[in-house]
Backbone as JSON, one array per atom type, in Angstrom:
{
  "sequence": "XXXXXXXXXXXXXXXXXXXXXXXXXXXXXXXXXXXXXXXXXXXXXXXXXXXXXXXXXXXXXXXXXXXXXXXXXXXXXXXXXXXXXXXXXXXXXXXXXXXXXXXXXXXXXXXXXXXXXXXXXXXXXXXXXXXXXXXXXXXXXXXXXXXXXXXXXXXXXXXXXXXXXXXXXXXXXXXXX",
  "N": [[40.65, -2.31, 47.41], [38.31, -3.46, 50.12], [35.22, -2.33, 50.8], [35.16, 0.37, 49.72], [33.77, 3.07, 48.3], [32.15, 2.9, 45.13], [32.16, 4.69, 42.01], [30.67, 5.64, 39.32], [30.52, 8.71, 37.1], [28.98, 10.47, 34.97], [29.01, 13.34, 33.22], [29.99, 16.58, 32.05], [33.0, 18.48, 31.45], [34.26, 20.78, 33.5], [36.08, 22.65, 33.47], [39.96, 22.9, 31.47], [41.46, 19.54, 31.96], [43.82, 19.9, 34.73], [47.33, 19.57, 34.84], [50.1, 18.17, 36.53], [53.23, 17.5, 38.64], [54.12, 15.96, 40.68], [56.71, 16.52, 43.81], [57.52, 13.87, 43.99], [57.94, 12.76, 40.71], [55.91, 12.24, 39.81], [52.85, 12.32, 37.86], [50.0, 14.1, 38.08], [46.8, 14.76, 37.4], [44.31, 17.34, 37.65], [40.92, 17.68, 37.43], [37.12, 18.75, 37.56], [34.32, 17.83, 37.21], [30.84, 18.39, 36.22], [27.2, 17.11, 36.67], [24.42, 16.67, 35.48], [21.01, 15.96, 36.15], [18.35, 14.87, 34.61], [14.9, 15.32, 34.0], [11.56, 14.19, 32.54], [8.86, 16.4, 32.37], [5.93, 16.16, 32.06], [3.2, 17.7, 32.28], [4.34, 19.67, 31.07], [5.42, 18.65, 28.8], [8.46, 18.97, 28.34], [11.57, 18.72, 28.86], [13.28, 19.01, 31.37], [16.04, 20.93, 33.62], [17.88, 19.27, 36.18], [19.14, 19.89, 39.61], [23.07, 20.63, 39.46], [25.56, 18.49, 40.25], [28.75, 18.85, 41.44], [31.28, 17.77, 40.71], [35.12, 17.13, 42.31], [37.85, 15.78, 40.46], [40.69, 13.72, 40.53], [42.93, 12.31, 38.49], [45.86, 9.92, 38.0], [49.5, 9.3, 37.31], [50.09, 7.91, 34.63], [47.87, 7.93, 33.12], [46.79, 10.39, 33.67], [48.27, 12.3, 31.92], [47.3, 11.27, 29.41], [44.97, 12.27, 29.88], [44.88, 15.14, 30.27], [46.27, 15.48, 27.7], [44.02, 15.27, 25.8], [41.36, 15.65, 27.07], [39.12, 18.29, 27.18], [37.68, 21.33, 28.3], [34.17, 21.12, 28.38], [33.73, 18.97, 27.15], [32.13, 15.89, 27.19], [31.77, 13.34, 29.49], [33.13, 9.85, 30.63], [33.16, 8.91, 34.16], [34.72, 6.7, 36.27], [35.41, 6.36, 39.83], [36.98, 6.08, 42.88], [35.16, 7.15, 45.84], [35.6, 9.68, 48.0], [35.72, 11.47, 51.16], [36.27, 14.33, 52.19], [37.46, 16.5, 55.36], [37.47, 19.62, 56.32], [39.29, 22.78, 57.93], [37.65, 25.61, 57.04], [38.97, 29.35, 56.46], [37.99, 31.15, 58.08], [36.94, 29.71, 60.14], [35.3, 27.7, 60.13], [34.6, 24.06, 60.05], [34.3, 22.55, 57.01], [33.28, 19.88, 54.38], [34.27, 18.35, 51.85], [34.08, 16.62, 48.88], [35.31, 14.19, 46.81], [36.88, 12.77, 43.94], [38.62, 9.62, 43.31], [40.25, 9.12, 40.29], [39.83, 6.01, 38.17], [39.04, 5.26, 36.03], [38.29, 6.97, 33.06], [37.07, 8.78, 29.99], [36.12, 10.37, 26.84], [32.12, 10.55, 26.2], [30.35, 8.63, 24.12], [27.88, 9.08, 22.88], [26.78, 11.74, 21.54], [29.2, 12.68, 20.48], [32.12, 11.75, 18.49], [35.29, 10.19, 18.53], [39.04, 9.66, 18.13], [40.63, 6.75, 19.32], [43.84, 6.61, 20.15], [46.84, 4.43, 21.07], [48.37, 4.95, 23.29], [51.76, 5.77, 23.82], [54.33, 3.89, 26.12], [56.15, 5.58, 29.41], [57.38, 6.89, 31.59], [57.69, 10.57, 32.64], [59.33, 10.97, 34.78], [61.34, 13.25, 36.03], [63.09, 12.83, 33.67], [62.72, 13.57, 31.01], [61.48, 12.26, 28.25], [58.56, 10.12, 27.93], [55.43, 10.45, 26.89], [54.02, 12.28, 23.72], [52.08, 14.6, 22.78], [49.27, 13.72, 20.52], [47.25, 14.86, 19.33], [43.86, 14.9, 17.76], [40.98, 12.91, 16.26], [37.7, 14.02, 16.44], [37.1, 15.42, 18.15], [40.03, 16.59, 18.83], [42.67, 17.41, 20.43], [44.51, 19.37, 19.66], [47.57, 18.6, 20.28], [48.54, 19.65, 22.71], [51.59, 20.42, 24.32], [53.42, 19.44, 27.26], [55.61, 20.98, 29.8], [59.02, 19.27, 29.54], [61.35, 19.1, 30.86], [62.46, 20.84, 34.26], [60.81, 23.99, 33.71], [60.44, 24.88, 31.35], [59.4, 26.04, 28.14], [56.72, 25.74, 27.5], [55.58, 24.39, 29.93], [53.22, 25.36, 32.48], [53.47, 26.19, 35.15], [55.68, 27.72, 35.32], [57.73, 26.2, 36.68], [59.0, 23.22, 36.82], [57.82, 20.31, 38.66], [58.87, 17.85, 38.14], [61.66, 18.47, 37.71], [62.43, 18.42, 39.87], [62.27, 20.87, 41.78], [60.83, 22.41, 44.1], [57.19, 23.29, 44.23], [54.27, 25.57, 44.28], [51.49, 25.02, 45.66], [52.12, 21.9, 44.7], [50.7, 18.67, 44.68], [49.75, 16.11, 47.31], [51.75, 12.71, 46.85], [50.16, 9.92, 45.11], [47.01, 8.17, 46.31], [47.84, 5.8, 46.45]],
  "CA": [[40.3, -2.46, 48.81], [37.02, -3.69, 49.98], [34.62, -1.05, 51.75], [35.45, 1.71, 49.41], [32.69, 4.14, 47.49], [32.9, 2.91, 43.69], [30.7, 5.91, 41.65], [30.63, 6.5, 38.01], [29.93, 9.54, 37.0], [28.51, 11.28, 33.45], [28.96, 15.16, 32.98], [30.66, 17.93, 31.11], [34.2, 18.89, 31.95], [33.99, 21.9, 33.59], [37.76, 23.3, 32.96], [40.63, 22.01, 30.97], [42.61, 19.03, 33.47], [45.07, 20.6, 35.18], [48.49, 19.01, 35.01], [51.21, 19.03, 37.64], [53.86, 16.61, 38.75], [54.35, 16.07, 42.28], [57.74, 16.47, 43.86], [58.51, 12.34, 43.44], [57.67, 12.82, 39.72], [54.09, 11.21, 39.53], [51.86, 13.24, 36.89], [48.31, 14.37, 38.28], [45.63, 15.88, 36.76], [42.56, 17.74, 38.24], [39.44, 18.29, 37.02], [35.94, 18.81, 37.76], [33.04, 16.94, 36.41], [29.17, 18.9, 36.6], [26.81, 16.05, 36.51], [23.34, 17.3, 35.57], [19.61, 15.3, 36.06], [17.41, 15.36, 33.19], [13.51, 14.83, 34.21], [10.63, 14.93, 31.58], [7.85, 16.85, 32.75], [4.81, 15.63, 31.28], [2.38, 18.33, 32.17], [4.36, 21.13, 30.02], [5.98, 18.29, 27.58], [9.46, 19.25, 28.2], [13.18, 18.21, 29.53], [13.85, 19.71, 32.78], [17.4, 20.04, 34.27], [17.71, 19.26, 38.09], [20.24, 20.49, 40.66], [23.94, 19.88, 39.16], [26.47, 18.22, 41.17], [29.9, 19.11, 40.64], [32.88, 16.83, 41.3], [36.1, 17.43, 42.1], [38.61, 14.54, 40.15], [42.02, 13.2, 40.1], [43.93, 10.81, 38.11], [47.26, 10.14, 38.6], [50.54, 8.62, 36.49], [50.32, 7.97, 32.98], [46.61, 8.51, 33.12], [46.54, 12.07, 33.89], [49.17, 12.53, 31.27], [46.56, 11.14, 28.78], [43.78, 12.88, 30.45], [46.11, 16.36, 29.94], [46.1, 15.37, 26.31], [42.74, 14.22, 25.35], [40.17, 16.04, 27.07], [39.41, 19.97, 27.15], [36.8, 21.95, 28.8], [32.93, 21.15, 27.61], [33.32, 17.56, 26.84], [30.98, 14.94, 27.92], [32.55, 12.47, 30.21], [32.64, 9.29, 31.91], [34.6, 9.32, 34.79], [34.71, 5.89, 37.32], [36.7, 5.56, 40.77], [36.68, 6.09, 44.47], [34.75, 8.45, 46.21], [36.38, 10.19, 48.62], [35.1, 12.78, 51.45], [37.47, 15.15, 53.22], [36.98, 17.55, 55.86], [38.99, 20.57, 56.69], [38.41, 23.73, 58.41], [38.07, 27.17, 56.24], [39.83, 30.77, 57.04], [36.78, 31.53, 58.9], [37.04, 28.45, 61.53], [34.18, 26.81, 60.06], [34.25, 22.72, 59.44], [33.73, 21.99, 55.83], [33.49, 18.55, 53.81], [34.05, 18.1, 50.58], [33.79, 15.01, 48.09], [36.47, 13.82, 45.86], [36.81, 11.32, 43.13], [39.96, 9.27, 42.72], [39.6, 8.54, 39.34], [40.47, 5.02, 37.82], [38.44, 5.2, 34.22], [38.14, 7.97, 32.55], [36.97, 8.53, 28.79], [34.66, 10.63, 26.45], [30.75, 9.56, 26.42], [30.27, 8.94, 22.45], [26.52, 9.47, 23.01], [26.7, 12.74, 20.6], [30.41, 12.76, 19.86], [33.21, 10.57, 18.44], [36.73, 10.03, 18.91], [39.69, 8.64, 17.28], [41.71, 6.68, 19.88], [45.14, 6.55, 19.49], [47.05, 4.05, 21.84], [49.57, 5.48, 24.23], [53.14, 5.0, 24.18], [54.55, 3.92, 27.61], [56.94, 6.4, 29.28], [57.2, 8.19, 32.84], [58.58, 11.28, 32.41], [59.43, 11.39, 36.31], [62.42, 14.21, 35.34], [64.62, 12.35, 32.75], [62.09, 13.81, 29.97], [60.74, 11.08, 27.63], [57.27, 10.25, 27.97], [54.7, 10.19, 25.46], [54.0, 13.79, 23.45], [50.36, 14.65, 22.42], [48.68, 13.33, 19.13], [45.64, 15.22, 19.12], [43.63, 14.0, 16.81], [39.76, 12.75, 16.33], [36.73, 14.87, 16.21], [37.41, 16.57, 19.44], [41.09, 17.24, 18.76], [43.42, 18.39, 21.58], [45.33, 20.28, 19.05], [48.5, 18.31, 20.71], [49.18, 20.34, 23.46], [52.27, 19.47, 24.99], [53.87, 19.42, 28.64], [57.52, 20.9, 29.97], [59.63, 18.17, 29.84], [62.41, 19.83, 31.85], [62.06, 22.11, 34.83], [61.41, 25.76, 33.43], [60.73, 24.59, 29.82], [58.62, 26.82, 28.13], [55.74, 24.73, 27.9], [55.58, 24.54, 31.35], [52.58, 26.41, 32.45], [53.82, 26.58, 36.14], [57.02, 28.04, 35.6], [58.82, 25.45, 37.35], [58.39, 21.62, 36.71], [58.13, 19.59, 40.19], [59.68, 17.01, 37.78], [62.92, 18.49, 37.54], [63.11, 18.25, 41.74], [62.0, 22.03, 41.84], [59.21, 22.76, 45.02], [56.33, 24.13, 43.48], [53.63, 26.0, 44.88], [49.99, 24.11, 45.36], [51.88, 20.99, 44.81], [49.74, 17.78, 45.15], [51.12, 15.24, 47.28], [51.66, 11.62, 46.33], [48.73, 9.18, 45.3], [47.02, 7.47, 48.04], [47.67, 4.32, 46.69]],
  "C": [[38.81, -2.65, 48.95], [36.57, -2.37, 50.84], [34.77, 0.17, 50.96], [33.99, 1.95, 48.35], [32.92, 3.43, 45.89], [31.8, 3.7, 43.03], [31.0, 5.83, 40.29], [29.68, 7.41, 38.17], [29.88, 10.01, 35.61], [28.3, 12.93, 33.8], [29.85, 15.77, 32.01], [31.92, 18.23, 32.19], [33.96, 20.2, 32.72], [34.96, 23.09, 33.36], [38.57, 22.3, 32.34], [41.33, 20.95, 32.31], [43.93, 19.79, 33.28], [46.19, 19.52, 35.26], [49.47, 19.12, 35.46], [51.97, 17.47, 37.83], [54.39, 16.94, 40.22], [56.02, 15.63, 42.9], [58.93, 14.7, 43.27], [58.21, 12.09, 41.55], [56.71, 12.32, 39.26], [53.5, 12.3, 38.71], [50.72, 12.9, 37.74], [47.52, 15.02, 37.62], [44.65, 16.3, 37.25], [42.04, 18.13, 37.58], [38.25, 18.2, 37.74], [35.04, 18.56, 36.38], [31.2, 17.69, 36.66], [28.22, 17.64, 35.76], [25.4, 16.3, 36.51], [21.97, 16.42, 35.25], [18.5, 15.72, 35.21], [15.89, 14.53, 33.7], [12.63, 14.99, 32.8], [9.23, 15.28, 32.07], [6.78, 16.83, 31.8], [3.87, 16.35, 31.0], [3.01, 19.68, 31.15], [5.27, 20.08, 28.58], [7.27, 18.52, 27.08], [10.65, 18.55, 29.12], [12.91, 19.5, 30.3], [14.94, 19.61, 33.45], [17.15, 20.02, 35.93], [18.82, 20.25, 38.74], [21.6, 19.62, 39.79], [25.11, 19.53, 39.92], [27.48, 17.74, 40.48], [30.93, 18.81, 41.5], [33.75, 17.2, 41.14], [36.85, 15.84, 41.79], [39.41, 14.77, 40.41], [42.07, 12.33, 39.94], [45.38, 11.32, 37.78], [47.81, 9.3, 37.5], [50.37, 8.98, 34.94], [48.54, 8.32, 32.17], [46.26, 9.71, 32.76], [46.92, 12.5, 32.61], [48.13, 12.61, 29.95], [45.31, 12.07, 28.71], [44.2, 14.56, 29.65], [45.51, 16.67, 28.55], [45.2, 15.55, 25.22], [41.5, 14.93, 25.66], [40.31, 17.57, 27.31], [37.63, 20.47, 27.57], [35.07, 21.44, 28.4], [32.66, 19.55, 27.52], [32.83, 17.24, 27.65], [31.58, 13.64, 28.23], [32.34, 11.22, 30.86], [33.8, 8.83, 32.72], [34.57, 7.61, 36.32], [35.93, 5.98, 38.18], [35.95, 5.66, 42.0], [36.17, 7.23, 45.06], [35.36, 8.39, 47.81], [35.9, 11.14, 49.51], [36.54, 13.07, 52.65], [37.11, 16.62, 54.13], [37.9, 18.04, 55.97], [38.14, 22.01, 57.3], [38.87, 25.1, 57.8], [38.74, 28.36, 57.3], [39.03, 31.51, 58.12], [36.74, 30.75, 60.48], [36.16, 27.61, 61.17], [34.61, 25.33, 58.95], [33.68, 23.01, 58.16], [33.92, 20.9, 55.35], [33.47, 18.61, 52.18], [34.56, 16.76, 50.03], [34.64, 15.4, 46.77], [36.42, 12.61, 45.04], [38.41, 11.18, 42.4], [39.91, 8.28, 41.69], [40.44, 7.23, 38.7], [40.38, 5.32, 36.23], [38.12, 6.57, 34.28], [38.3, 7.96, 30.57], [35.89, 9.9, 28.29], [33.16, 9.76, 25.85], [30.86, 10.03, 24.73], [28.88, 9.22, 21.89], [26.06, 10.4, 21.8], [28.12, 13.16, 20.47], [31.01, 11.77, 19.22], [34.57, 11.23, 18.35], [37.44, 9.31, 18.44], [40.37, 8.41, 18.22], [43.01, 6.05, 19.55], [45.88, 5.59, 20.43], [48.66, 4.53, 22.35], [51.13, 5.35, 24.57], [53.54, 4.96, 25.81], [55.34, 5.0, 27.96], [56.47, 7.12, 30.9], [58.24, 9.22, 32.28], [59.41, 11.79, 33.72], [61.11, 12.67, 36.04], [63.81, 13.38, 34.82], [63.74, 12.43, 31.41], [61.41, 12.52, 29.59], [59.29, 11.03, 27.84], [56.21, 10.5, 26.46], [53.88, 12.45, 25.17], [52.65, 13.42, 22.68], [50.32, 14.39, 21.26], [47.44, 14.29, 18.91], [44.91, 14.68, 18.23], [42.18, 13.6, 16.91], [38.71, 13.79, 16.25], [36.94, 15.95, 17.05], [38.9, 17.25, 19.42], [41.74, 17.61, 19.93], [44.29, 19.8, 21.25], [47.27, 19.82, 19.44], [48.94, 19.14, 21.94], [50.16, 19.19, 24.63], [53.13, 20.44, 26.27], [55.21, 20.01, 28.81], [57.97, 19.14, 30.27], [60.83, 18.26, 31.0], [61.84, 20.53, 32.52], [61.8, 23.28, 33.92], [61.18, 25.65, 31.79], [59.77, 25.22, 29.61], [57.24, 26.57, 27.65], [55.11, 24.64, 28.69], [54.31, 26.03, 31.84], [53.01, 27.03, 33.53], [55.35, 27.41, 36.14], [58.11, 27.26, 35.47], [58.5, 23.95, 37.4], [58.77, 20.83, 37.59], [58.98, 18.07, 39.63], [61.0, 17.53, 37.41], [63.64, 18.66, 39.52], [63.01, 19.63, 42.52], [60.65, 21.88, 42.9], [58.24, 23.83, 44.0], [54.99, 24.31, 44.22], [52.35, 25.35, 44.43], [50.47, 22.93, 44.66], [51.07, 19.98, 45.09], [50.77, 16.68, 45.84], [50.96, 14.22, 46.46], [50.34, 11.04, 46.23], [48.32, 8.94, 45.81], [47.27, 5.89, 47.51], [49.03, 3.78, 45.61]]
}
C-alpha cells in the first residue's frame, strides 16, 4: 500500500519470539527489537551509547514459524516492515500510543556473527499438524526447538494450541493484511 511507514531496524533481540497461533490457524511471533545509537566522542576518545529505542515486532505465517526457530534472545538483528502506531487507553484512564512494527524481513546482522541458512520446507500447520520442524543449526544454533503440533501437545508452551480450534488466552487476532 502506498502511504505506509517503511523502517528498518538494527538491534539485539530483547526476548526469545514468542509463538502463538491465532484462532484461524495463522502462526505469529512477537518480539522486541532494542535499537541502540553509537556516537564517538572525540574529546574523551570513546564510543558512547545514546538513548535505546525499543520496538515492539510481529511477523506472521510461515515467517514467524522460522523466526520461532532461528532466533533467541541477544542476537543482533535486522528487522524491515511497517510501522505502525496505536493508541489505547490504560487502567488508569490515561491515553497512551505505542509503535509497532509489522515485520516483512527479518534476519541475523552477520556484522560479528555467522549463520548457516538452511532453506525452509513449505507447510502451514493451521491444525492438521505438518509444517516444517526446527533444524537448528549454524553458529547461533536454536538447538531445534520445536512447536505443539496438536492442541495440548507437550511442546506446547501455552497449554492449549489455538491451532487445534481451542480459545486461548492473549490470543492475537488475524494479520492486518
Amino acid at each position: 500500500m502506498s502511504g505506509e511507514t517503511i523502517i528498518t531496524v538494527i538491534g539485539n533481540l530483547v526476548d526469545d519470539p514468542e509463538l502463538r497461533w491465532t484462532n484461524g490457524g495463522a502462526a505469529v511471533a512477537k518480539f522486541r527489537v532494542a535499537s541502540t545509537p553509537r556516537t564517538f566522542d572525540r574529546q574523551t576518545n570513546e564510543w558512547k551509547d545514546g538513548e535505546s529505542l525499543f520496538l515492539a515486532c510481529s511477523v506472521w505465517r510461515q515467517a514467524a514459524e522460522n523466526c520461532a526457530e532461528s532466533l533467541q534472545k541477544g542476537m543482533r538483528v535486522i528487522v524491515q516492515g511497517r510501522l505502525k502506531q496505536r493508541l489505547y487507553e490504560d487502567n488508569q484512564g490515561v491515553r497512551r500510543t505505542v509503535y509497532e512494527l509489522d515485520v516483512e524481513e527479518v534476519g541475523p546482522s552477520l556484522r560479528s556473527a555467522t549463520a548457516k541458512v538452511t532453506k525452509a520446507s513449505g507447510g502451514v500447520r493451521g491444525g492438521q499438524g505438518g509444517g516444517q520442524q526446527g533444524q537448528g543449526g549454524g553458529s547461533w544454533g536454536s538447538g531445534g526447538r520445536q512447536q505443539g503440533q496438536q492442541g495440548g501437545g507437550q511442546d506446547d508452551p501455552w497449554g492449549s494450541s489455538a491451532a487445534a480450534g481451542g480459545q486461548q488466552d492473549g490470543a492475537w487476532d488475524q494479520p492486518p493484511f
